[in-house]
PDB file of C-alpha atoms in Angstrom:
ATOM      1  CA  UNK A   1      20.683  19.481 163.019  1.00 91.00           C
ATOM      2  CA  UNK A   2      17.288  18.848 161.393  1.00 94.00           C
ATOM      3  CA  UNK A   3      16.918  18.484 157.267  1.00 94.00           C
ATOM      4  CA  UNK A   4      13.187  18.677 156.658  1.00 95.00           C
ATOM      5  CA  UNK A   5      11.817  17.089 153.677  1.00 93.00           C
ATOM      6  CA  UNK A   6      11.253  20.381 152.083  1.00 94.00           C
ATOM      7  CA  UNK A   7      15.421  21.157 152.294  1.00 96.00           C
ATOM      8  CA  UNK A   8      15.699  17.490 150.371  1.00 95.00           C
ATOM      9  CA  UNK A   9      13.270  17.942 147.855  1.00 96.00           C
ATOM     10  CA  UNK A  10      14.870  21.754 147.126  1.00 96.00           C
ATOM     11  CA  UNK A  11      18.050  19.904 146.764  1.00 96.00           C
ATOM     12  CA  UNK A  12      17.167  17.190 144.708  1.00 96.00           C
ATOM     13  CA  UNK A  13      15.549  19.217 142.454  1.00 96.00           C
ATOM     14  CA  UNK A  14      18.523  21.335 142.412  1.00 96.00           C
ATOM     15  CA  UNK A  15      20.963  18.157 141.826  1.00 96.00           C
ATOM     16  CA  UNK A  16      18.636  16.885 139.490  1.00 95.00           C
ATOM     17  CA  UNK A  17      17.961  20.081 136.977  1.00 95.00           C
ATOM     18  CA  UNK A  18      14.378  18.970 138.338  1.00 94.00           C
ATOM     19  CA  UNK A  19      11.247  21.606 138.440  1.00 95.00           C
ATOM     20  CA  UNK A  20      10.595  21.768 142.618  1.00 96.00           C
ATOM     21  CA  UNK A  21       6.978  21.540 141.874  1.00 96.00           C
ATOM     22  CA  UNK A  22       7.762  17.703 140.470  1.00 96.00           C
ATOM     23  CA  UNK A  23       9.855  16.424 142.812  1.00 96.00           C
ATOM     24  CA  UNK A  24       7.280  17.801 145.589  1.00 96.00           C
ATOM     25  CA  UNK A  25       4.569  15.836 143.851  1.00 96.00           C
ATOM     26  CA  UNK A  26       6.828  12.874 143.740  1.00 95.00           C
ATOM     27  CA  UNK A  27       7.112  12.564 147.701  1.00 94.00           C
ATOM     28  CA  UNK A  28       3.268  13.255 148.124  1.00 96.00           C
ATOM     29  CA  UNK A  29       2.207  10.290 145.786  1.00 97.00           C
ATOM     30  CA  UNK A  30       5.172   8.217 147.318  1.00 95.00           C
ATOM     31  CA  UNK A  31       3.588   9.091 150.952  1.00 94.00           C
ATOM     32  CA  UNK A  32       0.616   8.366 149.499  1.00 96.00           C
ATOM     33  CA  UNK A  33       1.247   5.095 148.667  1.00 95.00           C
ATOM     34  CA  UNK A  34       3.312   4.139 151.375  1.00 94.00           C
ATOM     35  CA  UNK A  35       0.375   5.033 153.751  1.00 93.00           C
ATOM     36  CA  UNK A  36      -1.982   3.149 151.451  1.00 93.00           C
ATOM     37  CA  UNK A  37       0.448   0.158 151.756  1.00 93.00           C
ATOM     38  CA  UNK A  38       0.794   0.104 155.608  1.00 91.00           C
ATOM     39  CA  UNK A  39      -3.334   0.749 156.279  1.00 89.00           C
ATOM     40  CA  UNK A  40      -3.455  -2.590 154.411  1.00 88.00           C
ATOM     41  CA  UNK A  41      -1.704  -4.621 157.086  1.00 88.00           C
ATOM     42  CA  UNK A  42      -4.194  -7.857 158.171  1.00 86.00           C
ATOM     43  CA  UNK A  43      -4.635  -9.691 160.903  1.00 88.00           C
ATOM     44  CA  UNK A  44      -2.647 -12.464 159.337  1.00 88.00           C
ATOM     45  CA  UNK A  45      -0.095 -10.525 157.449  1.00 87.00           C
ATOM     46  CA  UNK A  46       2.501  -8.279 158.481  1.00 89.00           C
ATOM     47  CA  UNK A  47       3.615  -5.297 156.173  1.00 92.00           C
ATOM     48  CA  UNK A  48       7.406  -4.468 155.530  1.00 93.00           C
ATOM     49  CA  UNK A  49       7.720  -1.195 153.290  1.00 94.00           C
ATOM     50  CA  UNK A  50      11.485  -0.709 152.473  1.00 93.00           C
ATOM     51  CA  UNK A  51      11.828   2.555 151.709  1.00 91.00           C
ATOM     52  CA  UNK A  52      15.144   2.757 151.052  1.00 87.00           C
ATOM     53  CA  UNK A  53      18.353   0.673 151.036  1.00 86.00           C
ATOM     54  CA  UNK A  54      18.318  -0.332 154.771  1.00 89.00           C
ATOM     55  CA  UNK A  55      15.682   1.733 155.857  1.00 92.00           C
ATOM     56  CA  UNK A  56      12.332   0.383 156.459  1.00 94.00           C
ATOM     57  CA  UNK A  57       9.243   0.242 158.168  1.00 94.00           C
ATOM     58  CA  UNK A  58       7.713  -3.173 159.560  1.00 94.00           C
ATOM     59  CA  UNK A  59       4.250  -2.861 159.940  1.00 93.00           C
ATOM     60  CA  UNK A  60       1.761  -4.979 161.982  1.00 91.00           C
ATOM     61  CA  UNK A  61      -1.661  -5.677 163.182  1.00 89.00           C
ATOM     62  CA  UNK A  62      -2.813  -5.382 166.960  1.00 85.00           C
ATOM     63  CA  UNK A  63      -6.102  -7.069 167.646  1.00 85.00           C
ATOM     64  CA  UNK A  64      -8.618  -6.010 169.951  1.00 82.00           C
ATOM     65  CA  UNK A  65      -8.135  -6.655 173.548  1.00 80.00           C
ATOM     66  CA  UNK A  66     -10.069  -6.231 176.652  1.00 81.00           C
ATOM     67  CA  UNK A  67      -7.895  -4.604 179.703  1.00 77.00           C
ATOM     68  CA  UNK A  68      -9.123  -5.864 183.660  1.00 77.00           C
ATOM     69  CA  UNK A  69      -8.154  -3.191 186.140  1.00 76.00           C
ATOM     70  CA  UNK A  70     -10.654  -1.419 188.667  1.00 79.00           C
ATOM     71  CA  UNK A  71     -12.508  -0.935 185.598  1.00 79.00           C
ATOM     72  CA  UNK A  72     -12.565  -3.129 182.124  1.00 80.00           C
ATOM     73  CA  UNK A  73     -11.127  -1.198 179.670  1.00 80.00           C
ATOM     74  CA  UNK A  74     -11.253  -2.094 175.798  1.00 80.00           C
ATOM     75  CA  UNK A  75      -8.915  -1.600 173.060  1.00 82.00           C
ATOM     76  CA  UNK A  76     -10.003  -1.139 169.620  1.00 85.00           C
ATOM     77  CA  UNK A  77      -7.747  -3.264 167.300  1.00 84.00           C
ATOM     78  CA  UNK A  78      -5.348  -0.915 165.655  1.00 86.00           C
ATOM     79  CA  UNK A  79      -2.009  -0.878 163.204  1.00 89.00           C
ATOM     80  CA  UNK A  80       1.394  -0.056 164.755  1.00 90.00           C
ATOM     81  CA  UNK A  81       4.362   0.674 162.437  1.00 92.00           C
ATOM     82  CA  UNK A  82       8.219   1.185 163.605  1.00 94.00           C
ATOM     83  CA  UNK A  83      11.194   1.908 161.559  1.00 93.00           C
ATOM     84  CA  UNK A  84      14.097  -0.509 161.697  1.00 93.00           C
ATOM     85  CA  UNK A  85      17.748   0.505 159.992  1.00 92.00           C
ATOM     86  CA  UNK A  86      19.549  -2.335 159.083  1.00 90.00           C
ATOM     87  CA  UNK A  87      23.196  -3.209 160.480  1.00 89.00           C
ATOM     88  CA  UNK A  88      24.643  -2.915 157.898  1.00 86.00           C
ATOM     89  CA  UNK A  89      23.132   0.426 156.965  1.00 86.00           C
ATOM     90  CA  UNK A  90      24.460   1.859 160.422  1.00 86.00           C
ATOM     91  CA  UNK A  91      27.924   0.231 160.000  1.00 87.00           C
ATOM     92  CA  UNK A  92      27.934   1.982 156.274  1.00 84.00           C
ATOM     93  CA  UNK A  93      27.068   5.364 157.859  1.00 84.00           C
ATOM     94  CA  UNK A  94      29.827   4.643 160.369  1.00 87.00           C
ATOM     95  CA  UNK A  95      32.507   4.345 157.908  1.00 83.00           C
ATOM     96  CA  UNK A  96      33.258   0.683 157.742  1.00 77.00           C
ATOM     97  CA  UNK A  97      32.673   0.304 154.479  1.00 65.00           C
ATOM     98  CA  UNK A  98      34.845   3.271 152.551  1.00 58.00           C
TER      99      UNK A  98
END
């Protein structure tokens, strides 16, 4: 089963007595801001966005580097992000805490 964003903002707005439009324009500034937030990751500091309770994304900085093979190949410097779910988070959706 996939839930897209669009089937969770219809049904918040729908929970919520919420216009669509507003709650649409909600998760566009929050991705906007989010995004802004993890493009700001340094050298020297890491960014952790925590999106929700136990869900977050860990953000951090890979420098240039310089690859020796047949040829020398270089890698820009770039930002890699991954999610990470807390335990407790999994062990909540797993029903040990009812």
């Amino acid at each position: 089963m996939t839930i897209t964003q669009e089937k969770i903002i219809k049904e918040i707005a729908e929970k919520e007595d919420i216009n669509v439009a507003t709650v649409r324009k909600v998760f566009k500034r929050a991705e906007k801001c989010i995004f802004a937030y993890l493009s700001s990751t340094t050298p020297t500091d890491n960014t952790v966005v925590k999106i929700l309770d136990g869900l977050s994304l860990e953000c951090k900085y890979i420098p240039e580097k310089e690859i020796h093979t047949y040829d020398n190949i270089q890698c820009e410097s770039k930002i890699w992000t991954k999610p990470k779910i807390t335990r407790y988070y999994n062990r909540k959706l797993n029903g040990y805490f009812d």
